[in-house]
Coordinates of C-alpha atoms in Angstrom, one line a residue:
Chain A
M1454 CA 16.6 -59.9 -72.1
T1455 CA 18.6 -56.9 -73.4
N1456 CA 19.1 -56.8 -77.1
W1457 CA 22.6 -55.2 -77.4
S1458 CA 22.6 -55.1 -81.2
L1459 CA 19.7 -52.6 -80.9
L1460 CA 20.8 -50.9 -77.8
A1461 CA 24.4 -50.2 -78.8
P1462 CA 23.6 -47.9 -81.7
I1463 CA 21.1 -46.1 -79.7
L1464 CA 23.6 -45.5 -76.9
L1465 CA 26.1 -44.2 -79.5
Y1466 CA 23.5 -41.8 -80.8
L1467 CA 22.8 -40.5 -77.3
I1468 CA 26.5 -40.0 -76.7
A1469 CA 26.8 -38.1 -80.0
T1470 CA 23.9 -35.8 -79.0
L1471 CA 25.7 -35.1 -75.7
G1472 CA 28.9 -34.3 -77.6
L1473 CA 27.2 -31.9 -80.0
S1474 CA 25.5 -30.1 -77.1
R1475 CA 28.8 -29.6 -75.3
Y1476 CA 30.3 -28.2 -78.5
A1477 CA 27.4 -25.9 -79.1
A1478 CA 27.5 -24.7 -75.5
S1479 CA 31.2 -23.9 -75.8
R1480 CA 30.5 -21.7 -78.8
G1481 CA 27.8 -19.7 -76.9
A1482 CA 28.1 -15.9 -76.8
S1483 CA 29.5 -14.8 -73.4
E1484 CA 28.8 -11.1 -73.5
S1485 CA 25.0 -11.3 -72.7
S1486 CA 23.4 -12.1 -69.4
F1487 CA 23.1 -15.7 -68.2
E1488 CA 19.3 -15.4 -68.6
R1489 CA 19.5 -14.3 -72.2
R1490 CA 22.4 -16.7 -73.0
Y1491 CA 20.8 -19.8 -71.4
F1492 CA 17.1 -19.3 -72.3
L1493 CA 17.4 -17.8 -75.7
G1494 CA 21.0 -17.9 -76.8
G1495 CA 20.8 -14.6 -78.7
Q1496 CA 19.4 -13.9 -82.3
F1497 CA 21.8 -16.4 -83.9
M1498 CA 19.7 -18.9 -85.9
S1499 CA 20.3 -19.4 -89.6
G1500 CA 17.6 -20.5 -91.9
P1501 CA 18.4 -24.2 -92.0
L1502 CA 19.0 -24.3 -88.2
L1503 CA 15.7 -22.6 -87.5
A1504 CA 13.8 -24.8 -89.9
F1505 CA 15.0 -28.0 -88.4
A1506 CA 14.7 -26.7 -84.8
L1507 CA 11.2 -25.5 -85.3
V1508 CA 9.9 -28.6 -87.0
T1509 CA 11.6 -31.0 -84.6
T1510 CA 10.3 -29.0 -81.6
Y1511 CA 6.8 -29.2 -83.1
T1512 CA 6.8 -32.8 -84.2
S1513 CA 7.1 -35.0 -81.1
A1514 CA 6.2 -38.4 -79.7
S1515 CA 2.8 -37.9 -81.1
S1516 CA 4.1 -37.6 -84.6
F1517 CA 6.4 -40.6 -84.4
I1518 CA 4.7 -42.9 -81.9
G1519 CA 1.1 -41.9 -81.2
G1520 CA 0.4 -40.6 -84.8
P1521 CA 1.6 -43.7 -86.7
G1522 CA -0.2 -45.8 -84.1
A1523 CA -3.5 -44.0 -84.8
A1524 CA -2.8 -44.3 -88.6
Y1525 CA -2.4 -48.1 -88.1
N1526 CA -5.9 -48.2 -86.6
F1527 CA -7.7 -45.6 -88.8
G1528 CA -5.9 -45.9 -92.1
L1529 CA -5.2 -43.3 -94.8
G1530 CA -7.8 -40.9 -93.3
W1531 CA -5.4 -40.4 -90.3
V1532 CA -2.7 -39.4 -92.8
L1533 CA -5.0 -36.9 -94.3
L1534 CA -5.6 -35.5 -90.8
A1535 CA -1.9 -35.4 -90.0
M1536 CA -1.1 -33.5 -93.2
I1537 CA -2.9 -30.5 -91.7
Q1538 CA 0.3 -29.8 -89.9
V1539 CA 2.4 -29.1 -93.0
P1540 CA 1.9 -25.3 -92.9
V1541 CA 3.2 -24.9 -89.3
A1542 CA 6.5 -23.3 -90.3
I1543 CA 4.9 -20.9 -92.8
L1544 CA 2.2 -19.9 -90.3
T1545 CA 4.4 -19.6 -87.2
L1546 CA 7.3 -17.7 -88.9
G1547 CA 5.2 -15.8 -91.4
V1548 CA 2.4 -14.5 -89.3
I1549 CA 4.0 -13.8 -85.9
G1550 CA 7.7 -14.2 -86.7
P1551 CA 8.8 -10.6 -87.7
K1552 CA 6.7 -8.9 -85.0
I1553 CA 7.9 -11.2 -82.2
W1554 CA 11.5 -10.9 -83.4
R1555 CA 11.3 -7.1 -83.4
L1556 CA 9.8 -7.0 -79.8
A1557 CA 12.4 -9.5 -78.6
K1558 CA 15.2 -7.3 -80.0
Q1559 CA 13.7 -4.0 -78.7
H1560 CA 13.0 -5.2 -75.1
Q1561 CA 15.7 -7.9 -74.8
A1562 CA 12.9 -10.4 -74.3
V1563 CA 13.9 -14.0 -73.5
T1564 CA 10.5 -15.7 -73.3
I1565 CA 7.0 -15.5 -74.8
L1566 CA 5.9 -14.3 -71.4
D1567 CA 8.4 -11.4 -71.7
I1568 CA 6.7 -10.4 -74.9
L1569 CA 3.2 -10.6 -73.3
E1570 CA 4.4 -8.5 -70.4
Q1571 CA 5.9 -5.8 -72.7
R1572 CA 2.6 -5.8 -74.6
Y1573 CA 0.1 -5.9 -71.8
H1574 CA 1.9 -4.7 -68.6
S1575 CA 0.0 -7.0 -66.3
K1576 CA 1.3 -9.2 -63.5
T1577 CA -2.0 -11.1 -63.3
L1578 CA -1.8 -12.0 -66.9
L1579 CA 1.8 -13.1 -66.4
V1580 CA 0.9 -15.4 -63.5
I1581 CA -2.1 -17.0 -65.4
A1582 CA 0.1 -17.5 -68.5
G1583 CA 2.9 -18.9 -66.4
I1584 CA 0.8 -21.4 -64.5
S1585 CA -0.9 -22.6 -67.7
L1586 CA 2.4 -22.9 -69.5
V1587 CA 4.1 -24.9 -66.7
G1588 CA 1.0 -27.1 -66.2
A1589 CA 0.6 -27.9 -69.9
F1590 CA 4.3 -28.4 -70.6
M1591 CA 4.6 -30.7 -67.5
G1592 CA 1.8 -32.9 -69.0
M1593 CA 3.4 -32.9 -72.4
V1594 CA 6.9 -33.7 -71.0
V1595 CA 5.4 -36.7 -69.1
V1596 CA 3.8 -37.9 -72.4
Q1597 CA 7.1 -37.5 -74.2
F1598 CA 9.1 -39.3 -71.5
T1599 CA 6.6 -42.1 -71.5
G1600 CA 6.7 -42.5 -75.2
G1601 CA 10.5 -42.5 -75.4
A1602 CA 11.1 -44.9 -72.5
R1603 CA 8.3 -47.3 -73.6
M1604 CA 9.8 -47.4 -77.1
L1605 CA 13.3 -48.0 -75.8
S1606 CA 12.1 -50.7 -73.4
V1607 CA 9.9 -52.6 -75.9
M1608 CA 12.5 -52.6 -78.6
T1609 CA 15.7 -53.3 -76.7
G1610 CA 14.4 -55.4 -73.8
V1611 CA 15.7 -52.9 -71.2
E1612 CA 13.4 -52.7 -68.2
Y1613 CA 11.0 -49.7 -68.5
H1614 CA 12.4 -47.8 -65.5
W1615 CA 16.0 -48.1 -66.7
A1616 CA 14.9 -47.0 -70.2
L1617 CA 13.2 -44.0 -68.6
A1618 CA 16.3 -43.2 -66.6
L1619 CA 18.6 -43.4 -69.7
F1620 CA 16.3 -41.2 -71.8
V1621 CA 15.5 -38.7 -69.1
G1622 CA 19.2 -38.5 -68.0
T1623 CA 20.4 -37.7 -71.5
V1624 CA 17.9 -34.9 -72.0
L1625 CA 18.6 -33.5 -68.6
I1626 CA 22.4 -33.4 -69.1
Y1627 CA 22.4 -31.7 -72.5
T1628 CA 19.7 -29.2 -71.5
L1629 CA 21.6 -28.3 -68.4
W1630 CA 24.9 -28.0 -70.2
G1631 CA 24.1 -25.7 -73.0
G1632 CA 20.6 -24.2 -72.7
F1633 CA 18.8 -22.9 -75.7
R1634 CA 21.8 -22.8 -78.0
A1635 CA 22.7 -26.4 -77.3
V1636 CA 19.1 -27.5 -77.6
S1637 CA 18.9 -25.7 -81.0
Y1638 CA 22.0 -27.5 -82.4
T1639 CA 20.9 -30.9 -81.1
D1640 CA 17.4 -30.3 -82.5
A1641 CA 19.0 -29.7 -86.0
L1642 CA 21.0 -32.9 -85.7
Q1643 CA 17.8 -34.7 -84.6
G1644 CA 15.9 -33.2 -87.6
L1645 CA 18.5 -34.7 -90.0
V1646 CA 18.2 -38.1 -88.2
M1647 CA 14.4 -37.9 -88.5
V1648 CA 14.4 -37.1 -92.2
F1649 CA 17.0 -39.8 -93.0
G1650 CA 15.3 -42.4 -90.7
T1651 CA 11.7 -41.8 -92.1
V1652 CA 12.8 -41.9 -95.8
A1653 CA 14.9 -45.1 -95.2
L1654 CA 12.0 -46.7 -93.3
F1655 CA 9.4 -45.9 -96.0
I1656 CA 11.6 -47.3 -98.8
A1657 CA 12.3 -50.5 -96.8
V1658 CA 8.6 -50.9 -96.0
L1659 CA 7.7 -50.7 -99.7
N1660 CA 10.4 -53.2 -100.5
Y1661 CA 9.5 -55.6 -97.7
G1662 CA 5.8 -55.6 -98.5
G1663 CA 6.3 -56.1 -102.3
G1664 CA 5.4 -52.5 -103.4
M1665 CA 2.6 -50.1 -102.7
S1666 CA -0.1 -51.8 -104.8
A1667 CA 0.6 -55.2 -103.1
I1668 CA 0.4 -53.7 -99.6
T1669 CA -2.7 -51.6 -100.2
A1670 CA -4.4 -54.7 -101.7
K1671 CA -3.8 -56.5 -98.4
L1672 CA -5.1 -53.5 -96.5
H1673 CA -8.3 -53.6 -98.7
E1674 CA -8.7 -57.3 -97.7
I1675 CA -8.3 -56.5 -94.0
D1676 CA -10.8 -53.5 -94.1
P1677 CA -11.6 -51.4 -97.2
A1678 CA -12.3 -48.4 -94.9
L1679 CA -8.5 -48.2 -94.1
L1680 CA -8.2 -46.7 -97.6
S1681 CA -11.0 -44.3 -97.2
H1682 CA -10.7 -40.8 -95.8
R1683 CA -13.4 -41.6 -93.3
G1684 CA -11.6 -44.5 -91.7
P1685 CA -13.3 -47.6 -90.1
N1686 CA -16.8 -47.0 -88.7
D1687 CA -16.7 -43.5 -90.2
F1688 CA -14.6 -42.4 -87.2
L1689 CA -13.0 -39.5 -89.1
S1690 CA -16.1 -37.4 -89.7
W1691 CA -16.0 -34.0 -91.4
P1692 CA -16.5 -32.0 -88.1
F1693 CA -13.7 -34.0 -86.6
L1694 CA -11.3 -33.5 -89.5
L1695 CA -12.1 -29.8 -89.8
S1696 CA -11.6 -29.3 -86.1
F1697 CA -8.0 -30.4 -86.5
W1698 CA -7.5 -27.4 -88.8
V1699 CA -7.8 -25.4 -85.7
L1700 CA -6.1 -27.8 -83.2
V1701 CA -3.0 -28.6 -85.3
G1702 CA -3.3 -26.0 -88.1
F1703 CA -4.1 -22.4 -87.4
G1704 CA -4.1 -22.9 -83.6
T1705 CA -0.3 -23.7 -83.7
L1706 CA 0.2 -19.9 -83.8
G1707 CA -0.6 -20.0 -80.1
L1708 CA 2.1 -22.5 -79.1
P1709 CA 4.8 -20.8 -77.0
H1710 CA 7.5 -23.3 -77.7
T1711 CA 7.3 -22.9 -81.4
A1712 CA 6.7 -19.1 -81.3
L1713 CA 9.9 -18.8 -79.2
R1714 CA 12.0 -20.0 -82.1
A1715 CA 11.0 -17.0 -84.1
M1716 CA 12.6 -14.7 -81.5
A1717 CA 16.1 -16.3 -82.1
V1718 CA 16.3 -16.0 -85.8
K1719 CA 19.3 -14.1 -87.2
D1720 CA 17.6 -11.9 -89.9
G1721 CA 14.8 -11.7 -92.5
R1722 CA 16.7 -13.8 -95.0
A1723 CA 17.0 -16.6 -92.5
L1724 CA 13.4 -16.3 -91.6
K1725 CA 12.3 -16.8 -95.2
Q1726 CA 14.6 -19.7 -95.8
A1727 CA 13.3 -21.4 -92.6
M1728 CA 9.7 -20.9 -93.8
V1729 CA 10.4 -22.8 -97.1
L1730 CA 12.8 -25.4 -95.7
G1731 CA 10.7 -26.0 -92.6
S1732 CA 7.7 -26.7 -94.8
M1733 CA 9.7 -29.2 -96.8
V1734 CA 11.0 -31.0 -93.7
S1735 CA 7.4 -31.1 -92.3
V1736 CA 6.1 -32.9 -95.4
V1737 CA 8.8 -35.6 -95.0
V1738 CA 8.6 -36.1 -91.3
I1739 CA 4.8 -36.0 -91.2
L1740 CA 3.8 -37.9 -94.4
L1741 CA 6.2 -40.7 -94.3
P1742 CA 5.9 -41.9 -90.6
H1743 CA 2.1 -41.8 -90.8
L1744 CA 1.9 -43.5 -94.2
S1745 CA 4.3 -46.2 -92.9
G1746 CA 2.0 -46.6 -89.9
V1747 CA -0.9 -47.4 -92.3
L1748 CA 1.2 -49.8 -94.4
A1749 CA 2.3 -51.6 -91.3
R1750 CA -1.2 -52.9 -90.8
A1751 CA -0.5 -55.2 -93.8
I1752 CA 3.0 -56.2 -92.6
L1753 CA 2.3 -56.6 -88.9
P1754 CA -1.4 -57.3 -88.6
E1755 CA -1.3 -58.3 -85.0
I1756 CA 0.3 -55.8 -82.7
D1757 CA -0.2 -55.3 -78.9
S1758 CA 0.0 -51.6 -78.6
P1759 CA -0.4 -49.4 -81.8
D1760 CA 1.9 -46.9 -80.3
N1761 CA 4.8 -49.2 -80.9
V1762 CA 4.1 -49.8 -84.6
L1763 CA 6.9 -47.6 -86.0
P1764 CA 9.7 -49.1 -83.8
K1765 CA 8.4 -52.6 -84.4
L1766 CA 8.4 -51.9 -88.1
M1767 CA 12.0 -50.7 -88.0
I1768 CA 13.3 -53.9 -86.4
T1769 CA 11.2 -56.0 -88.8
V1770 CA 12.3 -54.5 -92.1
F1771 CA 15.9 -53.8 -91.2
P1772 CA 18.7 -55.9 -89.8
P1773 CA 19.2 -55.4 -86.0
L1774 CA 22.2 -53.0 -86.1
L1775 CA 20.6 -50.8 -88.8
G1776 CA 17.3 -51.0 -87.0
G1777 CA 18.9 -49.8 -83.8
L1778 CA 20.4 -46.9 -85.6
L1779 CA 17.1 -45.9 -87.2
L1780 CA 15.3 -46.2 -83.8
A1781 CA 17.2 -43.0 -83.1
A1782 CA 14.8 -41.1 -85.4
P1783 CA 11.7 -41.4 -83.1
L1784 CA 13.9 -40.9 -80.1
A1785 CA 15.2 -37.7 -81.7
A1786 CA 11.7 -36.5 -82.3
I1787 CA 10.9 -36.9 -78.7
M1788 CA 14.1 -35.4 -77.3
S1789 CA 13.9 -32.4 -79.5
S1790 CA 10.4 -31.5 -78.2
V1791 CA 11.1 -32.3 -74.6
D1792 CA 14.2 -30.2 -74.4
S1793 CA 12.5 -27.1 -75.6
M1794 CA 9.5 -27.6 -73.3
L1795 CA 11.8 -28.1 -70.3
L1796 CA 13.8 -25.0 -71.2
Q1797 CA 10.7 -22.9 -71.5
T1798 CA 9.2 -24.3 -68.3
G1799 CA 12.4 -23.4 -66.6
S1800 CA 12.6 -19.9 -68.0
T1801 CA 9.0 -19.3 -67.1
L1802 CA 9.5 -20.3 -63.5
V1803 CA 12.9 -18.6 -63.0
S1804 CA 12.8 -15.6 -65.3
D1805 CA 9.1 -14.8 -65.6
L1806 CA 7.8 -15.7 -62.2
A1807 CA 10.6 -15.8 -59.6
G1808 CA 12.5 -13.0 -61.3
R1809 CA 9.5 -10.7 -61.3
F1810 CA 9.0 -11.0 -57.5
A1811 CA 12.7 -11.1 -56.3
E1812 CA 15.9 -9.5 -57.5
L1813 CA 18.3 -12.3 -58.6
N1814 CA 22.0 -11.9 -59.5
E1815 CA 23.6 -14.0 -62.2
S1816 CA 24.9 -16.7 -60.0
Q1817 CA 21.5 -17.1 -58.2
Q1818 CA 19.8 -17.2 -61.6
R1819 CA 22.1 -19.9 -62.7
R1820 CA 21.7 -22.0 -59.6
L1821 CA 17.9 -21.6 -59.6
S1822 CA 17.6 -22.4 -63.3
H1823 CA 19.6 -25.6 -62.8
L1824 CA 17.7 -26.6 -59.7
T1825 CA 14.3 -25.9 -61.4
M1826 CA 15.3 -28.0 -64.4
L1827 CA 16.4 -30.8 -62.1
L1828 CA 13.1 -30.8 -60.2
L1829 CA 11.0 -30.6 -63.3
V1830 CA 12.8 -33.5 -64.9
A1831 CA 12.6 -35.5 -61.7
G1832 CA 8.9 -34.7 -61.2
S1833 CA 8.0 -35.6 -64.8
G1834 CA 10.1 -38.7 -64.7
L1835 CA 8.3 -39.9 -61.6
M1836 CA 5.0 -39.3 -63.2
A1837 CA 6.1 -41.2 -66.3
L1838 CA 6.7 -44.3 -64.1
N1839 CA 3.0 -45.0 -64.4
P1840 CA 2.4 -44.4 -68.1
P1841 CA -0.9 -43.8 -70.0
Q1842 CA -1.8 -46.1 -73.0
M1843 CA -2.7 -44.0 -76.0
I1844 CA -0.4 -41.0 -75.7
V1845 CA -1.7 -39.2 -78.7
W1846 CA -4.9 -38.1 -76.8
L1847 CA -3.0 -36.9 -73.7
N1848 CA -0.7 -34.8 -75.9
L1849 CA -3.6 -33.3 -77.7
G1850 CA -5.2 -32.3 -74.4
A1851 CA -2.2 -30.3 -73.2
F1852 CA -1.7 -28.9 -76.7
G1853 CA -5.3 -27.6 -76.6
V1854 CA -4.8 -25.9 -73.2
L1855 CA -1.7 -24.0 -74.6
Q1856 CA -3.6 -22.8 -77.6
A1857 CA -6.7 -21.8 -75.6
V1858 CA -4.5 -19.7 -73.3
F1859 CA -2.0 -18.2 -75.7
L1860 CA -3.6 -17.9 -79.2
W1861 CA -5.6 -14.7 -79.0
P1862 CA -3.4 -12.9 -76.5
I1863 CA -0.4 -13.4 -78.9
I1864 CA -2.2 -12.7 -82.2
L1865 CA -4.3 -9.8 -81.1
G1866 CA -1.5 -8.5 -79.0
L1867 CA 0.7 -8.3 -82.1
F1868 CA -1.8 -7.1 -84.6
W1869 CA -4.5 -5.1 -82.7
P1870 CA -3.2 -1.9 -81.2
K1871 CA -6.3 -1.5 -79.0
A1872 CA -5.8 -5.0 -77.4
N1873 CA -5.4 -4.6 -73.6
A1874 CA -4.8 -6.8 -70.5
S1875 CA -8.5 -7.1 -69.5
G1876 CA -9.3 -8.6 -72.9
A1877 CA -6.3 -10.9 -72.9
I1878 CA -6.9 -12.2 -69.3
S1879 CA -10.6 -12.9 -70.1
A1880 CA -9.6 -14.7 -73.3
M1881 CA -7.1 -16.9 -71.3
L1882 CA -9.6 -17.8 -68.5
V1883 CA -12.5 -18.4 -70.8
G1884 CA -10.4 -20.4 -73.3
A1885 CA -8.7 -22.7 -70.8
G1886 CA -11.7 -23.1 -68.6
G1887 CA -14.1 -23.8 -71.5
F1888 CA -11.6 -26.2 -73.1
L1889 CA -11.0 -28.2 -69.9
W1890 CA -14.7 -28.4 -69.1
M1891 CA -15.7 -29.6 -72.6
L1892 CA -12.8 -32.1 -72.6
N1893 CA -13.8 -33.6 -69.2
S1894 CA -17.5 -33.6 -69.8
G1895 CA -17.2 -35.1 -73.3
F1896 CA -19.3 -32.1 -74.7
K1897 CA -18.8 -32.1 -78.4
P1898 CA -21.3 -29.9 -80.2
F1899 CA -22.0 -31.3 -83.7
G1900 CA -19.0 -33.7 -83.2
I1901 CA -16.4 -31.0 -83.3
H1902 CA -13.3 -31.0 -81.1
P1903 CA -13.6 -28.9 -77.9
I1904 CA -10.8 -26.6 -79.1
V1905 CA -13.0 -25.0 -81.7
P1906 CA -15.8 -23.7 -79.4
A1907 CA -13.1 -22.9 -76.7
L1908 CA -11.2 -20.7 -79.1
A1909 CA -14.3 -19.1 -80.4
A1910 CA -15.5 -18.3 -76.9
S1911 CA -11.9 -17.1 -76.0
G1912 CA -11.8 -14.7 -78.9
A1913 CA -15.3 -13.3 -78.2
A1914 CA -14.4 -12.8 -74.5
F1915 CA -11.2 -10.9 -75.6
V1916 CA -13.2 -8.5 -77.7
L1917 CA -16.0 -8.1 -75.2
F1918 CA -13.8 -7.5 -72.1
N1919 CA -11.3 -5.4 -74.1
R1920 CA -13.9 -2.7 -74.0
L1921 CA -13.7 -2.6 -70.2
G1922 CA -9.9 -2.2 -70.0
K1923 CA -7.4 0.5 -70.7
A1924 CA -5.4 0.6 -73.9
C1925 CA -1.8 -0.6 -73.6
D1926 CA 1.2 0.6 -75.4
A1927 CA 1.6 -1.5 -78.6
Chain B
M333 CA 14.2 -7.1 -90.2
H334 CA 15.3 -5.7 -93.5
G335 CA 13.3 -6.6 -96.6
I336 CA 10.3 -7.8 -94.7
N337 CA 6.9 -6.2 -94.4
P338 CA 5.3 -8.0 -91.4
T339 CA 1.7 -7.4 -92.5
K340 CA 2.3 -8.4 -96.1
L341 CA 4.2 -11.5 -95.0
A342 CA 1.4 -12.5 -92.5
L343 CA -1.3 -12.1 -95.1
G344 CA 0.7 -14.0 -97.7
A345 CA 1.3 -16.9 -95.2
I346 CA -2.4 -17.0 -94.4
A347 CA -3.4 -16.9 -98.1
L348 CA -1.0 -19.7 -98.9
T349 CA -2.3 -21.8 -96.1
L350 CA -5.9 -21.2 -97.1
G351 CA -5.0 -22.3 -100.7
Y352 CA -3.5 -25.5 -99.2
V353 CA -6.8 -26.0 -97.2
V354 CA -8.8 -25.9 -100.5
V355 CA -6.6 -28.4 -102.3
W356 CA -6.5 -30.6 -99.2
L357 CA -10.3 -30.6 -99.1
A358 CA -10.7 -31.2 -102.8
G359 CA -9.3 -34.8 -102.6
P360 CA -12.0 -36.3 -100.3
L361 CA -14.7 -34.0 -101.6
L362 CA -14.2 -34.6 -105.4
L363 CA -12.3 -37.8 -105.6
A364 CA -13.6 -40.0 -102.8
D365 CA -14.9 -42.6 -105.3
A366 CA -12.2 -42.3 -107.9
P367 CA -10.1 -45.4 -108.6
M368 CA -6.6 -46.2 -107.2
W369 CA -3.5 -45.1 -108.9
L370 CA -0.1 -46.7 -108.2
G371 CA -1.5 -48.4 -105.2
L372 CA -3.1 -45.3 -103.5
P373 CA -6.5 -43.7 -103.9
L374 CA -6.6 -40.6 -106.1
W375 CA -8.0 -38.5 -103.2
F376 CA -4.9 -39.4 -101.3
W377 CA -2.6 -38.4 -104.1
L378 CA -4.3 -35.0 -104.4
S379 CA -4.6 -34.1 -100.7
C380 CA -1.6 -35.7 -99.2
I381 CA 1.0 -35.6 -102.0
V382 CA 0.2 -33.0 -104.6
A383 CA -1.1 -30.4 -102.1
P384 CA 1.9 -30.4 -99.8
I385 CA 4.4 -30.4 -102.7
A386 CA 2.6 -27.6 -104.5
F387 CA 2.5 -25.7 -101.1
C388 CA 6.3 -26.0 -100.7
L389 CA 7.0 -25.0 -104.4
I390 CA 4.7 -22.0 -104.2
A391 CA 6.3 -20.9 -100.9
A392 CA 9.8 -21.3 -102.4
Y393 CA 8.8 -19.1 -105.4
W394 CA 7.0 -16.5 -103.2
L395 CA 9.9 -16.2 -100.8
R396 CA 12.8 -16.5 -103.2
E397 CA 15.8 -14.3 -102.6
R398 CA 14.7 -11.1 -104.4
G399 CA 12.1 -10.6 -101.7
N400 CA 8.4 -10.8 -101.3
D401 CA 7.5 -7.2 -101.1

């Protein structure tokens, strides 16, 4: 049965998101082309806006649903692992930000693929990058839709397919309405909701459980390993933990949807502000949900699906209306990732692939963009009708493919003047192929995550095959 | 981008992150068997609370308005 005291505040939040996106879209610059206006929005982002948009795009269903679920199972060791993600803003904006920004300004680039094309001048590279990006983002979008709809359904009693339709419909409408600019403003709102929601939840959990010492004493009774960095059954081994420094630490430099944010920053001052503020926001939205997930084991010791731990906690420790309002925080985390992925998938298909092989006028671009977005959302929504159980693993798989394809071509393309298309294409093929093979076969040398050997092989292939190719203009 | 040296900023960001890695590692390596404090293990305080707060403070000092280069 539908629980309206929980559903009503969520519906209000979704309506507020639509209202903000409409306002942001109406403020959009009209002098630039549709493609630049819709997919990038110009170089308009202030420091705080960029900080929130970057962090909310990066943190997703995995950070608010899958991550706390894993923390519930594996204890404080999983929080240690999650904290690897704190430097994402410093790394993304500090290492590649200024160079990507300059290239975007010089060449009127709209997407990461535009940047790669300007750097490598290769259609083959563009097609490989485009297919990988669309495939990985489709997988990640399905995971996000599943997480959002499952949470809405379990918490409010709405049937799963209706929850999916509500969630998917909202994201589709505001992404279609306003493009990148609307998505950036709604991401900032969602970032504020996430910060407020996670702080409030953490305080309420401590209060409900009788304080940190009382809660961790209960955890010690359940299993002392929950308070160890190794987790139950020594699951979190050192090779596993250190692999994550590649997967969700340094490897995030190769994520196109976060790198894209650096292209839209207003100036150097805003970039520096975003590096600092983004790191602070990351600490809050990574530490508190994961730690709350661990503490929940003492408050809700029996739970059907660990992925639902945070929403269940919200309606346990808060009265229904407030619990419903705070459920907006994980929903915000999901929506803010999915909108950016959809937009970038759309821009890849329309601007990078279709636009390279056929001349499109502004009206055709607009219609094709909207149609593509509609088909992407419909396709992902249909796939989400049959949802997977532990979404954190699926998300990490798609995440790995993106890094394996994009990390070295982006980094070496920006910092190595001799980098050329032969090297970049080889790195993409070896990285993605190796990662998928290791993931499917379960091959884990010395217990490390497949992303580590995949990126090592990808980097080696880049350097090796670079010798065979011609130098490109830097 | 005025006031920004891309190479210097990139090297600074990597150095700061590596410093964070070291403090993050120090918790479980040096304090795994240390007692609890205020309900949490000491390794957790160092790796998951002190390290990220210090990371943000150092970043704020390094990137303060008068510039980093």
